[in-house]
Coordinates of C-alpha atoms in Angstrom, one line a residue:
M364 CA -20.8 193.2 -31.8
T365 CA -23.8 196.5 -33.8
D366 CA -22.9 196.1 -37.6
H367 CA -22.9 200.0 -37.7
A368 CA -20.4 199.9 -40.3
L369 CA -22.8 197.7 -43.2
W370 CA -24.6 200.8 -42.4
L371 CA -22.6 203.2 -43.0
L372 CA -21.7 201.8 -46.5
R373 CA -25.5 201.3 -47.2
Q374 CA -25.5 205.1 -46.3
D375 CA -22.5 207.0 -48.3
R376 CA -21.8 205.6 -51.8
R377 CA -18.0 206.3 -51.9
L378 CA -17.5 203.6 -49.2
A379 CA -19.6 201.4 -50.3
E380 CA -17.4 201.8 -53.7
L381 CA -14.3 201.5 -51.2
A382 CA -15.7 198.0 -50.1
A383 CA -16.6 196.4 -53.3
F384 CA -13.0 197.2 -54.9
P385 CA -10.7 196.7 -54.6
F386 CA -11.8 194.6 -50.9
N387 CA -14.9 192.5 -53.3
F388 CA -16.9 193.2 -50.8
D389 CA -19.6 194.4 -52.7
L390 CA -23.4 195.5 -51.7
D391 CA -24.8 195.8 -54.9
R392 CA -24.0 191.8 -55.4
A393 CA -26.4 190.8 -53.2
A394 CA -29.7 191.5 -55.6
H395 CA -28.4 189.2 -57.3
G396 CA -29.0 186.4 -55.2
H397 CA -26.0 183.1 -55.5
V398 CA -25.4 180.3 -57.1
E399 CA -27.1 178.2 -56.5
E400 CA -30.3 177.7 -54.6
V401 CA -29.2 177.0 -50.8
R402 CA -30.2 176.5 -47.2
L403 CA -29.0 176.2 -44.2
A404 CA -28.7 172.2 -42.7
S405 CA -30.0 173.2 -39.2
G406 CA -33.5 175.6 -41.5
G407 CA -32.2 178.4 -39.6
P408 CA -33.5 181.5 -41.4
L409 CA -29.9 183.0 -44.5
E410 CA -29.8 186.7 -46.4
T411 CA -27.8 188.2 -48.9
V412 CA -25.5 190.9 -47.5
A413 CA -23.0 191.2 -50.3
G414 CA -21.2 189.5 -52.6
D415 CA -17.9 189.4 -54.6
D416 CA -16.6 189.1 -58.9
T417 CA -15.8 185.4 -57.8
G418 CA -19.8 184.4 -57.5
G419 CA -18.8 184.2 -54.3
T420 CA -21.5 185.0 -51.5
Y421 CA -21.8 186.9 -47.6
F422 CA -24.9 185.2 -46.4
V423 CA -26.1 187.0 -42.1
C424 CA -27.3 183.9 -40.6
A425 CA -30.1 184.7 -37.2
D426 CA -27.3 185.4 -34.2
G427 CA -25.9 188.0 -36.9
S428 CA -23.0 185.2 -38.2
V429 CA -21.5 186.2 -41.3
L430 CA -21.0 183.0 -43.7
Y431 CA -19.4 183.1 -47.1
A432 CA -20.5 180.7 -49.8
D433 CA -18.2 180.1 -52.5
S434 CA -19.2 179.2 -56.2
E435 CA -17.0 176.4 -55.6
G436 CA -19.1 174.4 -53.1
A437 CA -17.7 175.4 -49.7
A438 CA -18.5 177.2 -47.4
G439 CA -17.9 178.6 -43.3
I440 CA -18.3 181.2 -41.2
I441 CA -16.0 184.1 -40.8
G442 CA -17.2 186.7 -38.1
S443 CA -19.7 186.7 -35.8
S444 CA -20.7 190.3 -37.4
V445 CA -20.7 191.9 -40.5
D446 CA -18.8 194.5 -38.9
E447 CA -16.3 192.0 -38.1
T448 CA -16.3 190.7 -41.7
L449 CA -16.1 193.8 -42.7
E450 CA -12.4 193.9 -41.0
L451 CA -11.2 191.3 -42.0
V452 CA -11.7 191.8 -45.8
I453 CA -10.1 195.3 -45.1
G454 CA -7.4 194.1 -42.5
L455 CA -6.6 190.3 -45.3
P456 CA -7.3 192.0 -48.8
G457 CA -7.5 187.9 -50.5
W458 CA -8.4 186.3 -47.1
R459 CA -8.9 183.1 -49.1
G460 CA -5.8 182.6 -49.6
Y461 CA -4.9 182.7 -45.4
T462 CA -7.9 180.4 -44.7
H463 CA -4.6 177.3 -43.8
L464 CA -3.3 179.6 -40.7
S465 CA -3.9 179.3 -37.3
P466 CA -2.1 182.0 -34.3
D467 CA -0.4 177.7 -33.6
D468 CA 1.6 179.4 -37.1
G469 CA 3.2 181.8 -34.7
E470 CA 3.7 185.4 -35.7
E471 CA 6.7 185.1 -39.1
K472 CA 5.3 182.5 -40.3
I473 CA 1.7 184.4 -40.7
L474 CA 3.4 188.5 -41.3
A475 CA 5.3 186.8 -43.8
C476 CA 1.7 185.4 -45.6
A477 CA 0.5 188.5 -45.5
A478 CA 3.3 190.7 -46.8
E479 CA 3.8 187.9 -50.2
T480 CA -0.4 188.2 -51.0
E481 CA -0.5 191.9 -50.5
E482 CA 2.6 192.8 -53.0
E483 CA 1.2 190.7 -55.4
I484 CA -2.3 192.2 -55.5
R485 CA -0.8 195.8 -54.9
E486 CA 0.4 194.8 -59.0
Y487 CA -1.6 195.2 -60.5
F488 CA -4.4 197.8 -57.6
G489 CA -4.0 200.4 -54.5
I490 CA -4.8 199.4 -51.1
D491 CA -2.5 201.6 -48.3
E492 CA -4.3 203.5 -48.7
E493 CA -8.4 202.2 -49.6
R494 CA -7.7 200.5 -47.0
A495 CA -6.8 203.2 -44.4
E496 CA -9.5 206.0 -46.3
L497 CA -12.1 202.9 -45.5
R498 CA -10.8 202.1 -41.8
A499 CA -11.0 205.9 -40.9
A500 CA -14.4 206.7 -42.3
L501 CA -15.5 203.0 -40.2
G502 CA -14.3 203.4 -37.7
F503 CA -12.4 200.2 -37.4
P504 CA -8.6 200.1 -35.6
K505 CA -5.6 198.8 -37.0
R506 CA -5.5 194.9 -36.3
S507 CA -2.8 192.4 -37.0
P508 CA -2.8 189.5 -39.7
V509 CA -1.5 187.7 -37.1
E510 CA -5.1 188.8 -35.3
L511 CA -6.9 188.8 -37.6
V512 CA -6.3 185.4 -38.4
G513 CA -6.9 183.5 -35.0
R514 CA -10.7 185.4 -35.3
L515 CA -11.2 183.2 -39.0
R516 CA -9.5 180.8 -37.2
A517 CA -11.9 180.6 -34.3
A518 CA -14.9 181.6 -37.0
L519 CA -14.7 179.1 -39.0
L520 CA -14.1 176.4 -36.7
R521 CA -17.7 177.5 -35.3
T522 CA -19.0 176.9 -38.9
E523 CA -20.4 173.4 -37.7
P524 CA -22.9 171.9 -36.9
D525 CA -25.1 174.9 -36.8
F526 CA -24.1 177.0 -40.2
V527 CA -24.0 174.1 -42.3
L528 CA -24.6 175.1 -45.6
L529 CA -26.4 172.8 -48.4
N530 CA -27.9 172.7 -51.5
A531 CA -31.0 173.2 -52.1
D532 CA -32.1 170.9 -54.6
E533 CA -29.8 167.9 -53.8
G534 CA -29.2 168.5 -50.1
C535 CA -25.7 167.4 -50.3
A536 CA -23.5 170.0 -48.2
Y537 CA -20.9 172.1 -49.1
E538 CA -17.2 171.3 -48.4
R539 CA -15.7 173.2 -44.7
I540 CA -13.6 176.2 -46.1
G541 CA -10.1 175.8 -43.6
P542 CA -9.7 173.6 -40.8
A543 CA -12.0 171.2 -39.6
G544 CA -13.4 170.8 -36.1
P545 CA -13.0 167.5 -34.1
P546 CA -13.2 164.5 -35.1
L547 CA -17.5 163.7 -33.7
W548 CA -16.1 161.4 -31.4
E549 CA -14.5 163.9 -29.9
P550 CA -17.3 165.5 -28.2
V551 CA -20.3 162.9 -28.3
L552 CA -17.9 160.6 -26.0
A553 CA -17.0 163.7 -23.3
A554 CA -19.8 163.1 -20.8
G555 CA -18.6 159.1 -20.7
R556 CA -15.0 160.3 -20.3
A557 CA -15.7 162.3 -17.6
D558 CA -18.0 159.8 -16.6
L559 CA -15.5 157.5 -15.9
A560 CA -13.1 159.3 -14.3
R561 CA -16.0 159.9 -11.6
L562 CA -16.2 155.9 -11.2
R563 CA -12.4 155.3 -11.4
D564 CA -12.0 157.9 -7.9
G565 CA -15.0 155.2 -6.5
D566 CA -17.7 158.3 -6.5
R567 CA -20.0 155.7 -4.8
T568 CA -23.1 159.0 -5.8
A569 CA -21.6 157.9 -9.7
W570 CA -21.7 154.8 -9.9
R571 CA -25.5 155.6 -9.0
E572 CA -26.5 157.6 -11.5
V573 CA -24.4 156.3 -14.4
A574 CA -25.3 152.7 -14.0
E575 CA -29.4 153.7 -13.2
D576 CA -29.3 156.6 -16.3
P577 CA -29.0 154.2 -19.8
V578 CA -27.6 157.1 -21.1
R579 CA -24.7 158.2 -19.0
R580 CA -24.2 154.2 -18.9
R581 CA -23.5 153.4 -22.6
L582 CA -22.0 156.8 -23.0
T583 CA -19.5 155.3 -19.9
L584 CA -18.5 151.5 -21.7
R585 CA -17.7 153.7 -24.7
A586 CA -15.2 155.4 -22.7
A587 CA -13.6 152.7 -21.1
Q588 CA -13.3 150.9 -25.2
F589 CA -11.3 153.4 -25.8
D590 CA -9.6 154.3 -21.5
R591 CA -8.4 150.5 -21.2
A592 CA -7.7 149.9 -17.4
E593 CA -6.6 146.9 -15.3
G594 CA -8.9 148.0 -11.8
D595 CA -11.2 148.9 -14.0
L596 CA -12.9 145.0 -13.9
E597 CA -15.3 146.3 -10.8
L598 CA -16.4 148.7 -12.1
L599 CA -17.3 147.4 -15.7
R600 CA -19.0 144.7 -13.6
H601 CA -21.6 147.0 -12.2
L602 CA -22.1 148.6 -15.9
L603 CA -22.8 144.7 -17.1
R604 CA -25.4 143.9 -14.6
H605 CA -27.2 147.1 -14.6
E606 CA -27.1 147.6 -18.9
T607 CA -29.6 144.5 -19.2
R608 CA -31.2 146.0 -18.0
S609 CA -31.2 147.4 -21.9
S610 CA -32.6 143.9 -22.7
M611 CA -29.3 143.5 -26.0
T612 CA -27.2 146.9 -26.8
D613 CA -23.8 146.9 -28.3
E614 CA -22.5 148.2 -25.5
L615 CA -23.6 145.2 -23.1
R616 CA -22.0 143.4 -25.5
L617 CA -18.8 145.6 -25.2
A618 CA -19.2 145.0 -21.3
A619 CA -19.9 142.1 -20.7
V620 CA -16.2 142.0 -23.7
L621 CA -14.5 144.0 -21.3
V622 CA -15.0 141.6 -18.3
G623 CA -13.7 138.6 -20.3
L624 CA -10.8 139.6 -21.4
R625 CA -9.5 140.0 -18.3
G626 CA -9.7 136.5 -18.1
D627 CA -11.4 136.0 -14.7
T628 CA -13.3 131.9 -13.9
G629 CA -15.3 134.3 -11.0
D630 CA -16.5 135.8 -13.5
L631 CA -18.2 133.5 -15.9
P632 CA -21.3 132.8 -13.6
L633 CA -22.6 137.2 -14.2
L634 CA -21.5 136.1 -18.5
L635 CA -24.1 133.0 -18.0
E636 CA -26.6 135.0 -16.2
V637 CA -26.8 138.0 -18.9
R638 CA -26.3 135.7 -21.4
E639 CA -29.5 134.1 -20.3
T640 CA -31.3 137.5 -19.5
D641 CA -33.7 136.8 -22.7
Y642 CA -33.6 135.4 -26.5
D643 CA -31.8 138.4 -28.0
T644 CA -28.7 138.7 -25.4
A645 CA -28.7 134.7 -26.1
C646 CA -28.0 135.4 -30.0
G647 CA -25.7 138.1 -29.1
L648 CA -23.8 136.7 -26.8
G649 CA -23.0 133.5 -28.6
G650 CA -20.5 131.3 -28.1
M651 CA -20.2 132.2 -24.4
P652 CA -17.6 129.8 -22.6
E653 CA -19.8 127.4 -20.5
P654 CA -19.3 127.0 -17.3
G655 CA -15.5 124.9 -16.4
A656 CA -14.3 126.7 -18.3
G657 CA -9.9 128.6 -18.1
A658 CA -9.1 131.1 -18.3
N659 CA -7.4 132.0 -22.0
E660 CA -10.3 130.3 -22.7
L661 CA -12.8 133.6 -22.2
R662 CA -10.3 135.5 -22.8
E663 CA -10.0 133.9 -26.8
W664 CA -14.4 134.4 -26.5
A665 CA -13.2 138.0 -25.4
R666 CA -10.4 138.6 -27.4
A667 CA -12.3 137.6 -30.9
L668 CA -15.6 139.9 -30.5
D669 CA -13.3 142.7 -29.2
E670 CA -11.9 142.4 -32.3
S671 CA -14.0 141.8 -34.4
M672 CA -16.5 144.4 -33.0
F673 CA -14.6 147.1 -30.8
G674 CA -10.9 147.1 -31.0
T675 CA -9.0 150.8 -28.6
D676 CA -9.7 153.3 -32.0
P677 CA -12.7 155.5 -31.9
S678 CA -11.7 156.2 -36.0
D679 CA -12.7 153.0 -36.0
E680 CA -15.8 153.1 -34.8
P681 CA -19.2 152.9 -38.1
V682 CA -20.4 157.1 -37.9
S683 CA -23.8 155.4 -36.9
T684 CA -22.5 154.5 -33.6
W685 CA -22.0 158.6 -32.6
T686 CA -24.8 159.9 -34.6
D687 CA -26.6 157.9 -32.0
L688 CA -24.0 158.3 -28.9
A689 CA -24.7 162.3 -30.2
C690 CA -29.1 161.9 -30.8
D691 CA -29.2 160.3 -26.9
Q692 CA -28.1 163.2 -25.4
G693 CA -29.1 166.1 -27.2
M694 CA -27.1 166.4 -30.1
T695 CA -28.9 166.1 -33.0
D696 CA -27.3 169.4 -35.2
L697 CA -24.3 167.6 -34.7
A698 CA -25.7 164.4 -35.7
R699 CA -27.2 165.6 -38.7
V700 CA -24.4 167.0 -40.5
A701 CA -22.7 163.9 -38.9
L702 CA -24.8 161.3 -41.4
I703 CA -25.0 164.2 -44.1
R704 CA -21.5 163.8 -45.0
E705 CA -22.3 160.3 -44.6
L706 CA -24.9 160.5 -47.4
D707 CA -22.6 162.5 -49.5
T708 CA -20.0 160.4 -49.2
I709 CA -22.1 157.4 -50.7
F710 CA -23.2 159.6 -53.8
M711 CA -19.8 160.0 -55.2
D712 CA -18.2 157.2 -54.6
Q713 CA -21.9 155.8 -56.4
S714 CA -20.5 159.4 -59.2
R715 CA -17.1 157.4 -59.3
L716 CA -18.1 153.4 -59.5
R717 CA -19.8 154.9 -63.1
R718 CA -17.3 155.5 -64.5
P719 CA -16.2 153.3 -67.3
G720 CA -13.5 150.8 -66.3
A721 CA -15.1 150.8 -62.2
P722 CA -14.7 146.9 -60.8
H723 CA -16.0 147.2 -57.7
T724 CA -20.3 147.5 -56.4
L725 CA -21.2 149.6 -54.1
A726 CA -22.7 148.3 -50.6
T727 CA -26.0 150.0 -49.9
A728 CA -26.8 148.7 -47.0
P729 CA -25.3 152.2 -44.7
L730 CA -28.3 153.3 -46.7
S731 CA -30.7 151.8 -45.7
G732 CA -29.7 152.1 -42.4
L733 CA -29.1 156.6 -43.1
A734 CA -33.0 156.5 -43.9
R735 CA -33.3 155.6 -41.3
D736 CA -31.4 158.3 -39.3
F737 CA -32.7 160.8 -41.0
E738 CA -36.5 160.4 -40.6
K739 CA -35.8 159.9 -37.0
L740 CA -34.2 162.1 -37.0
G741 CA -37.4 164.7 -38.6
D742 CA -35.4 165.7 -42.1
L743 CA -37.2 163.4 -44.7
P744 CA -35.2 165.4 -47.7
Q745 CA -32.1 163.4 -46.8
A746 CA -34.2 161.0 -45.6
L747 CA -36.1 160.6 -48.9
R748 CA -32.3 161.0 -50.2
A749 CA -31.1 158.1 -48.7
Q750 CA -33.4 155.9 -49.8
G751 CA -34.1 157.4 -53.4
L752 CA -30.1 155.8 -53.7
Y753 CA -31.3 153.1 -51.7
A754 CA -34.2 151.8 -54.5
A755 CA -32.3 153.1 -57.1
L756 CA -29.0 150.6 -55.9
Q757 CA -31.0 147.6 -55.8
A758 CA -30.5 144.3 -57.7
T759 CA -34.1 141.9 -56.9
A760 CA -38.2 142.8 -57.6
W761 CA -38.6 141.7 -54.1
D762 CA -36.2 144.4 -52.6
R763 CA -36.9 146.6 -55.8
A764 CA -40.8 146.2 -55.2
S765 CA -39.8 146.7 -50.3
A766 CA -37.4 150.1 -50.6
R767 CA -39.6 151.9 -53.7
R768 CA -42.2 151.3 -51.4
T769 CA -40.8 152.7 -48.3
L770 CA -40.2 155.7 -50.2
A771 CA -42.9 156.4 -51.2
R772 CA -43.7 156.0 -48.6
L773 CA -41.2 159.0 -47.2
E774 CA -42.7 161.3 -50.3
R775 CA -46.6 160.4 -49.2
E776 CA -44.9 162.2 -45.0
A777 CA -42.9 164.8 -47.1
G778 CA -45.9 165.6 -49.0
R779 CA -44.6 165.1 -52.5
L780 CA -47.9 163.2 -53.8
P781 CA -47.3 163.1 -57.7
Q782 CA -44.4 161.4 -56.5
A783 CA -45.4 159.2 -53.5
A784 CA -47.2 158.1 -56.2
D785 CA -45.3 157.4 -59.2
S786 CA -43.2 155.4 -56.6
L787 CA -46.5 152.9 -55.9
A788 CA -46.1 152.7 -59.6
A789 CA -42.6 151.1 -59.8
V790 CA -44.1 149.0 -57.2
R791 CA -46.7 147.2 -59.3
V792 CA -44.4 147.1 -62.8
A793 CA -41.6 145.0 -60.4
L794 CA -44.9 143.1 -58.9
A795 CA -46.0 142.2 -62.5
T796 CA -42.7 141.7 -64.3
P797 CA -40.2 140.6 -61.2
G798 CA -37.4 139.2 -64.0
D799 CA -36.8 136.7 -60.7
D800 CA -38.4 134.8 -59.0
S801 CA -38.1 136.6 -55.9
L802 CA -41.8 137.9 -55.5
R803 CA -43.1 134.1 -55.8
Y804 CA -45.4 134.5 -52.3
W805 CA -45.6 138.0 -52.0
Q806 CA -49.1 137.7 -52.0
Q807 CA -49.6 135.3 -49.3
V808 CA -46.4 137.4 -46.9
N809 CA -46.2 140.4 -45.0
L810 CA -44.7 142.5 -47.9
G811 CA -47.8 143.1 -49.7
S812 CA -49.7 143.8 -47.4
F813 CA -47.6 146.7 -47.0
I814 CA -47.7 147.4 -50.2
A815 CA -51.3 148.0 -50.4
E816 CA -51.3 149.7 -47.3
E817 CA -49.5 152.1 -48.4
H818 CA -51.5 152.7 -52.1
Y819 CA -55.3 152.9 -49.6
R820 CA -53.7 155.5 -47.4
L821 CA -51.7 157.7 -50.6
A822 CA -55.2 157.0 -52.5
L823 CA -56.6 158.7 -48.2
A824 CA -53.6 161.7 -49.0
L825 CA -54.7 162.1 -52.7
A826 CA -58.2 162.8 -51.8
A827 CA -57.6 165.1 -49.3
A828 CA -55.5 166.9 -51.0
G829 CA -58.4 168.2 -53.6
R830 CA -56.9 165.5 -56.2
P831 CA -60.1 163.5 -56.6
E832 CA -58.9 161.5 -60.1
E833 CA -55.7 161.0 -59.1
A834 CA -56.8 159.2 -55.3
R835 CA -59.1 156.9 -58.4
V836 CA -57.1 155.3 -60.1
L837 CA -54.9 154.3 -56.6
L838 CA -58.1 152.6 -55.3
T839 CA -58.1 151.2 -58.6
A840 CA -54.8 149.8 -58.2
A841 CA -54.8 148.9 -54.2
D842 CA -58.4 147.0 -54.3
A843 CA -56.3 145.1 -57.3
I844 CA -53.3 144.2 -54.6
L845 CA -56.2 143.4 -52.0
G846 CA -57.8 141.4 -54.5
E847 CA -54.6 139.5 -54.7
L848 CA -54.0 138.9 -51.6
S849 CA -54.1 135.6 -49.9
E850 CA -56.9 135.9 -46.8
N851 CA -54.1 136.0 -44.2
A852 CA -52.0 139.3 -45.3
A853 CA -55.1 141.5 -46.2
N854 CA -57.5 140.7 -43.2
G855 CA -55.1 144.1 -41.4
I856 CA -55.8 146.2 -43.9
R857 CA -59.5 145.9 -44.7
E858 CA -60.8 148.5 -42.6
L859 CA -58.1 150.7 -43.9
A860 CA -59.5 149.5 -47.3
A861 CA -63.7 150.1 -47.1
R862 CA -62.8 153.9 -44.6
T863 CA -60.1 154.5 -48.1
A864 CA -63.4 153.8 -51.1
A865 CA -65.5 155.2 -49.0
R866 CA -63.1 159.1 -48.7
V867 CA -61.9 159.0 -52.8
R868 CA -66.4 158.4 -53.9
E869 CA -67.0 161.1 -50.3
V870 CA -65.0 164.0 -52.6
N871 CA -65.6 162.2 -56.0

C-alpha cells in the first residue's frame, strides 16, 4: 500500500487539520520529535511523521510499517503503512481503547465497544461529519470496526522482534501495546517438532540428516523432552549416540535421561559408553548406575536429573535455552529481544530491592551470562548494560576487579575510551584497598595478567585515538601492575607491554 493519503494531508491544510483534530494524527507535532531519544533494537531506521496530544509519536519504519510510541514507555506496530494507519485512527477514534480486542471476541462485543467509545467522544466534539469528509477526500472506504480491530491486532502482533523500541540512552525496551505474541519457545522449537514427527514416521532420510546436523539434533531432542512418547526409545538411542560428537551438552544429558527413564537395563552399556566419551561428559553424567544395576535404579537416576534439570513444560526452561537455540537457527533478532526483556526484568528487580525494607538480594550470575550472550550477538550497548550492573553488584574485591576489568574491555571495544579508563581506575582501587583478602594472590594468577593486559590494550587504543596524555598515564599504571606480577604471570604480556610503550612514545 502506498502512502498517497499522507501526501494529500501534506498538500491540503484543511485535511491536515481534520486529521489532527478530532482524530489526533497531527503532522505538525512531527517537528517536535518524541519525548525521549529512541531507537529500534534491530538497528533499523525510524522517521517521525506525526504525533498526538498525549505525547505519543507515529514513526515510519524501513518497510513502511507505522510504529506508535506513547509517552509512558509502550509501543507497537499499528499499520503496514501510513495510509493504513490513517484509516485506523479515522475509523476507530480512541483506538488505544481497542488494543485488548481481537476478532475472536465477536462482532457484538466489538461493535458495542465502538459505540460506547464514540458516544463518549461525541459528548465533547463531533466526529461523524469530519470522518465522512476525510474518508471521501483521502479515498478511504467505510470499514467496520470489526475489520479495523482485526487489522490492528494483526499489526500489533508483528511488533516483535523486528520493531521493538528502545530508550536510546538507557537501552531498555518499551512495553508492548496490546497482545504478546507466542512464547519464545514456540517459534524456536517449531523445526524440532517437525523433525521429531518425521523420525516417528520412520523417514530414514530424516534419521540420517537430523543425526548428522548438530542444531537439528539438539532441537529434536528438545522437542522429545516436551512431547514424550513410548515409541521414541530407538530414535532417542540414535540421537544419543550422535550427540556424543558434541561432547558434553545439555542435550546429551537430556538424551541420556530420556533413554534412562524407560528403565531398560539393556541400555546401560550404551549409557556407560557415552559417559566415558571424555572427562566433561563423565562429570556431566555423574551418578549413573554401574553395570549390573536394576531397572528401578536406572529410572531413579534419570528421574532425579529430569526433575532437577529438565521436566515437561517448555515455559520452565531458562530463557537462555531458547535464545541459544534461536541464535543457532539464525533467529538473532528474536534472541536479542528476549534477552533485552530478560535484562529489563533484572533491572526492575534491582530497582525494587533498593526500596527501604527490601529483604532480598539479587542473584548476579544471570547478568554475567547475559553480557556474554549480548557480546556474541554483537550488541555491545546491551552487553555493557548487563556487565555494568553486574560489576556494580559485586561484593568481594576479587569479583569487583574481575567484573570491572571485563567492563573496561567491552567499553574499549565499543569505543568508549574515557569510560574504560574509569573502569580500570576502579580496578586499581580494588587492588590497592581491597577491604578483604580475596585478592591476596592476584599477582600470581591469571587475573593479574588480564588486568595488566587490558591496561596496555587501552593505552594502545588511546594512542590510536590521538589521546597521548591519557595513553601515557595508563601506560604508567600498566607498567606498575606488570612490575607486581610474578614471573609466570608476567611472561605472556611482556611483548604487548613493549609494543605499547613504543607506540605511546611514538605518538608523544
